[in-house]
Amino acid sequence: MKDKILFLFTAEFPFGNGEPYIENEIDYLAATFKQVHIFTRNYGDGVMRNVPDNCEVHSMPKPSNKIDIRSLYASTLWDEIILNGRKNVNRVKVAIKSYSIALQYYRYIQEQVKLNEENISIVFYSYWLDDVAIALALIRKNSNRYFCVARAHGWDVYDYRHAFNYLPFRKFLNKKLSKIACISQNGSEYFAQKGVNNTAVFRLGTLQVSPPNFISNNSFFTIISIAALIPLKRIGLLIDALSILSTKSISFKWIHIGSGPLENDILRKAQQLNEKQYLFLGQKSNKEVKNILNERQDNSVLINVSETEGLPVTLMEAMSFGIPCIGTAVGGVSEIIENDINGKLIPSNPTALEVSSTIENYISLPQEIKIKWRKAAYQTWQNKFDANKNYDEFTRFIFESKS
């Protein structure tokens, strides 16, 4: 019997275009819990996506950047400063700001708990290991009656991706959260090296539209990239690689999905290619992305040249359509791409020539080898990234776990 309610904390879902993969997960959560309260930090920007009937959406108050003086006396903050900030004033500033914001979220969440006092079984779930997760750790510090879990992806795992090589309160989160749910084995192992060991691996997943068609008679090759147009995605490097490829007698079309602050620069840079060789589709919904992959699965490859990653869902999505992938060996990418089996791993900091050569080598493979790689890609998705399996397992874990 469904006798628990869930407090789910997101960055912007169900508004806007961010966190598209919660769209898959929310159905499993709603089917398991009596009620799901979605607390979003999006303040009404963008169209609200559909959520199940037993979901109620709340916009969390925007936290003040003004430091709460009371927070400066907290033992949790001073423990963090002593541990990580004694010789780095910048880290001290980051910790103080983070704790002050987390404290505001904590007070807001406490108010919401009081409004649901009749529901003694509340499970707290933060989609990110961020300031809200710190607030949940504070909830657990003051009461062990609640189960509090947070997912950990990429930017919220690897401290080298941040200023001063620092993410605050990792040890506190490790000690006080009921569990940290890493989306990749690589993330879990990275945490272990840092002394954060209260982790479990629960990978994300995607839903299949239809089984792939492995028969291919299409000689025209499609290169697909799905990424925000921001520096760490290195789409400019990909364009340089495609520019090299365009000098060869190879017919290809590059399709990019995604937008961002570098869009104008990237569009200008793409002009070094023939206008028939590329197509920018801009931001697309998850459903639209699936339709594009389904239409283009025949003789195509998805490529990711990011500087850093967690475990890219775009690669999972592509493989569900039997599309092999090329990706930089960063984060958990090697947990998806098996070299020369379902795709190709390239160095973490490749040259344009290395990227171009890798694409060319795949294009030149005999058709029977390409079909073998396609079948292996689909098998990888079935074994590791099927949302039906992964989200069911994670939902049962947080529903059945005791505080």
mmCIF file of N, CA, C and O in Angstrom, residues 92-128:
data_model
loop_
_atom_site.group_PDB
_atom_site.id
_atom_site.type_symbol
_atom_site.label_atom_id
_atom_site.label_comp_id
_atom_site.label_asym_id
_atom_site.label_seq_id
_atom_site.Cartn_x
_atom_site.Cartn_y
_atom_site.Cartn_z
ATOM 1 N N VAL A 92 36.753 29.519 2.042
ATOM 2 C CA VAL A 92 35.954 29.944 3.197
ATOM 3 C C VAL A 92 34.737 30.724 2.713
ATOM 4 O O VAL A 92 33.604 30.499 3.184
ATOM 5 N N LYS A 93 34.930 31.616 1.755
ATOM 6 C CA LYS A 93 33.821 32.413 1.215
ATOM 7 C C LYS A 93 32.789 31.512 0.539
ATOM 8 O O LYS A 93 31.580 31.709 0.702
ATOM 9 N N VAL A 94 33.260 30.529 -0.227
ATOM 10 C CA VAL A 94 32.343 29.598 -0.897
ATOM 11 C C VAL A 94 31.530 28.825 0.135
ATOM 12 O O VAL A 94 30.315 28.664 0.009
ATOM 13 N N ALA A 95 32.203 28.344 1.181
ATOM 14 C CA ALA A 95 31.523 27.564 2.220
ATOM 15 C C ALA A 95 30.474 28.395 2.945
ATOM 16 O O ALA A 95 29.358 27.920 3.202
ATOM 17 N N ILE A 96 30.812 29.636 3.280
ATOM 18 C CA ILE A 96 29.866 30.501 3.998
ATOM 19 C C ILE A 96 28.626 30.772 3.142
ATOM 20 O O ILE A 96 27.494 30.669 3.622
ATOM 21 N N LYS A 97 28.847 31.103 1.873
ATOM 22 C CA LYS A 97 27.705 31.379 0.982
ATOM 23 C C LYS A 97 26.844 30.133 0.810
ATOM 24 O O LYS A 97 25.615 30.199 0.876
ATOM 25 N N SER A 98 27.486 28.995 0.591
ATOM 26 C CA SER A 98 26.755 27.751 0.387
ATOM 27 C C SER A 98 25.934 27.391 1.616
ATOM 28 O O SER A 98 24.756 27.013 1.508
ATOM 29 N N TYR A 99 26.533 27.532 2.783
ATOM 30 C CA TYR A 99 25.825 27.166 4.011
ATOM 31 C C TYR A 99 24.658 28.119 4.279
ATOM 32 O O TYR A 99 23.588 27.693 4.707
ATOM 33 N N SER A 100 24.863 29.402 4.008
ATOM 34 C CA SER A 100 23.805 30.383 4.214
ATOM 35 C C SER A 100 22.600 30.083 3.338
ATOM 36 O O SER A 100 21.445 30.159 3.781
ATOM 37 N N ILE A 101 22.854 29.720 2.073
ATOM 38 C CA ILE A 101 21.765 29.370 1.156
ATOM 39 C C ILE A 101 21.091 28.074 1.603
ATOM 40 O O ILE A 101 19.862 27.961 1.625
ATOM 41 N N ALA A 102 21.903 27.080 1.966
ATOM 42 C CA ALA A 102 21.357 25.796 2.417
ATOM 43 C C ALA A 102 20.471 25.986 3.643
ATOM 44 O O ALA A 102 19.430 25.328 3.781
ATOM 45 N N LEU A 103 20.876 26.900 4.524
ATOM 46 C CA LEU A 103 20.098 27.150 5.739
ATOM 47 C C LEU A 103 18.726 27.740 5.399
ATOM 48 O O LEU A 103 17.719 27.403 6.036
ATOM 49 N N GLN A 104 18.673 28.577 4.379
ATOM 50 C CA GLN A 104 17.386 29.135 3.948
ATOM 51 C C GLN A 104 16.485 28.040 3.376
ATOM 52 O O GLN A 104 15.287 28.001 3.653
ATOM 53 N N TYR A 105 17.075 27.142 2.573
ATOM 54 C CA TYR A 105 16.299 26.020 2.052
ATOM 55 C C TYR A 105 15.822 25.115 3.190
ATOM 56 O O TYR A 105 14.677 24.634 3.178
ATOM 57 N N TYR A 106 16.691 24.905 4.155
ATOM 58 C CA TYR A 106 16.353 24.056 5.309
ATOM 59 C C TYR A 106 15.121 24.581 6.038
ATOM 60 O O TYR A 106 14.194 23.823 6.367
ATOM 61 N N ARG A 107 15.079 25.878 6.268
ATOM 62 C CA ARG A 107 13.941 26.471 6.980
ATOM 63 C C ARG A 107 12.659 26.357 6.150
ATOM 64 O O ARG A 107 11.578 26.092 6.693
ATOM 65 N N TYR A 108 12.800 26.552 4.847
ATOM 66 C CA TYR A 108 11.633 26.415 3.976
ATOM 67 C C TYR A 108 11.123 24.970 4.004
ATOM 68 O O TYR A 108 9.908 24.729 4.094
ATOM 69 N N ILE A 109 12.034 24.012 3.909
ATOM 70 C CA ILE A 109 11.625 22.601 3.905
ATOM 71 C C ILE A 109 10.961 22.233 5.230
ATOM 72 O O ILE A 109 9.960 21.511 5.253
ATOM 73 N N GLN A 110 11.490 22.748 6.336
ATOM 74 C CA GLN A 110 10.868 22.491 7.640
ATOM 75 C C GLN A 110 9.420 22.968 7.660
ATOM 76 O O GLN A 110 8.539 22.292 8.210
ATOM 77 N N GLU A 111 9.162 24.124 7.065
ATOM 78 C CA GLU A 111 7.796 24.649 7.005
ATOM 79 C C GLU A 111 6.896 23.711 6.206
ATOM 80 O O GLU A 111 5.737 23.477 6.579
ATOM 81 N N GLN A 112 7.431 23.160 5.119
ATOM 82 C CA GLN A 112 6.642 22.241 4.298
ATOM 83 C C GLN A 112 6.369 20.938 5.034
ATOM 84 O O GLN A 112 5.296 20.339 4.873
ATOM 85 N N VAL A 113 7.315 20.500 5.834
ATOM 86 C CA VAL A 113 7.113 19.283 6.633
ATOM 87 C C VAL A 113 5.971 19.497 7.623
ATOM 88 O O VAL A 113 5.108 18.624 7.807
ATOM 89 N N LYS A 114 5.937 20.661 8.250
ATOM 90 C CA LYS A 114 4.872 20.965 9.219
ATOM 91 C C LYS A 114 3.501 20.954 8.556
ATOM 92 O O LYS A 114 2.499 20.575 9.163
ATOM 93 N N LEU A 115 3.449 21.360 7.283
ATOM 94 C CA LEU A 115 2.185 21.356 6.555
ATOM 95 C C LEU A 115 1.730 19.939 6.222
ATOM 96 O O LEU A 115 0.571 19.716 5.855
ATOM 97 N N ASN A 116 2.655 18.984 6.332
ATOM 98 C CA ASN A 116 2.344 17.590 6.012
ATOM 99 C C ASN A 116 2.565 16.696 7.227
ATOM 100 O O ASN A 116 2.985 15.554 7.113
ATOM 101 N N GLU A 117 2.275 17.224 8.415
ATOM 102 C CA GLU A 117 2.561 16.505 9.656
ATOM 103 C C GLU A 117 1.804 15.182 9.757
ATOM 104 O O GLU A 117 2.274 14.244 10.393
ATOM 105 N N GLU A 118 0.633 15.118 9.110
ATOM 106 C CA GLU A 118 -0.117 13.871 9.208
ATOM 107 C C GLU A 118 0.576 12.742 8.436
ATOM 108 O O GLU A 118 0.325 11.567 8.654
ATOM 109 N N ASN A 119 1.469 13.126 7.487
ATOM 110 C CA ASN A 119 2.217 12.131 6.721
ATOM 111 C C ASN A 119 3.559 11.893 7.407
ATOM 112 O O ASN A 119 4.542 12.573 7.123
ATOM 113 N N ILE A 120 3.565 10.953 8.324
ATOM 114 C CA ILE A 120 4.794 10.740 9.095
ATOM 115 C C ILE A 120 5.895 10.115 8.246
ATOM 116 O O ILE A 120 7.063 10.161 8.596
ATOM 117 N N SER A 121 5.522 9.531 7.095
ATOM 118 C CA SER A 121 6.509 8.888 6.231
ATOM 119 C C SER A 121 6.778 9.772 5.018
ATOM 120 O O SER A 121 6.091 9.682 4.001
ATOM 121 N N ILE A 122 7.742 10.656 5.145
ATOM 122 C CA ILE A 122 8.165 11.521 4.046
ATOM 123 C C ILE A 122 9.570 11.104 3.626
ATOM 124 O O ILE A 122 10.456 10.960 4.463
ATOM 125 N N VAL A 123 9.753 10.891 2.329
ATOM 126 C CA VAL A 123 11.076 10.624 1.767
ATOM 127 C C VAL A 123 11.532 11.880 1.036
ATOM 128 O O VAL A 123 10.770 12.469 0.261
ATOM 129 N N PHE A 124 12.775 12.293 1.286
ATOM 130 C CA PHE A 124 13.329 13.495 0.661
ATOM 131 C C PHE A 124 14.339 13.074 -0.418
ATOM 132 O O PHE A 124 15.238 12.269 -0.147
ATOM 133 N N TYR A 125 14.196 13.657 -1.605
ATOM 134 C CA TYR A 125 15.052 13.283 -2.736
ATOM 135 C C TYR A 125 15.452 14.538 -3.494
ATOM 136 O O TYR A 125 14.624 15.209 -4.110
ATOM 137 N N SER A 126 16.749 14.860 -3.442
ATOM 138 C CA SER A 126 17.293 15.971 -4.228
ATOM 139 C C SER A 126 17.916 15.405 -5.497
ATOM 140 O O SER A 126 18.720 14.464 -5.435
ATOM 141 N N TYR A 127 17.543 15.975 -6.636
ATOM 142 C CA TYR A 127 18.072 15.474 -7.911
ATOM 143 C C TYR A 127 19.548 15.814 -8.088
ATOM 144 O O TYR A 127 20.223 15.237 -8.924
ATOM 145 N N TRP A 128 20.045 16.757 -7.279
ATOM 146 C CA TRP A 128 21.449 17.183 -7.385
ATOM 147 C C TRP A 128 22.098 17.181 -6.002
ATOM 148 O O TRP A 128 21.437 17.420 -4.986
#
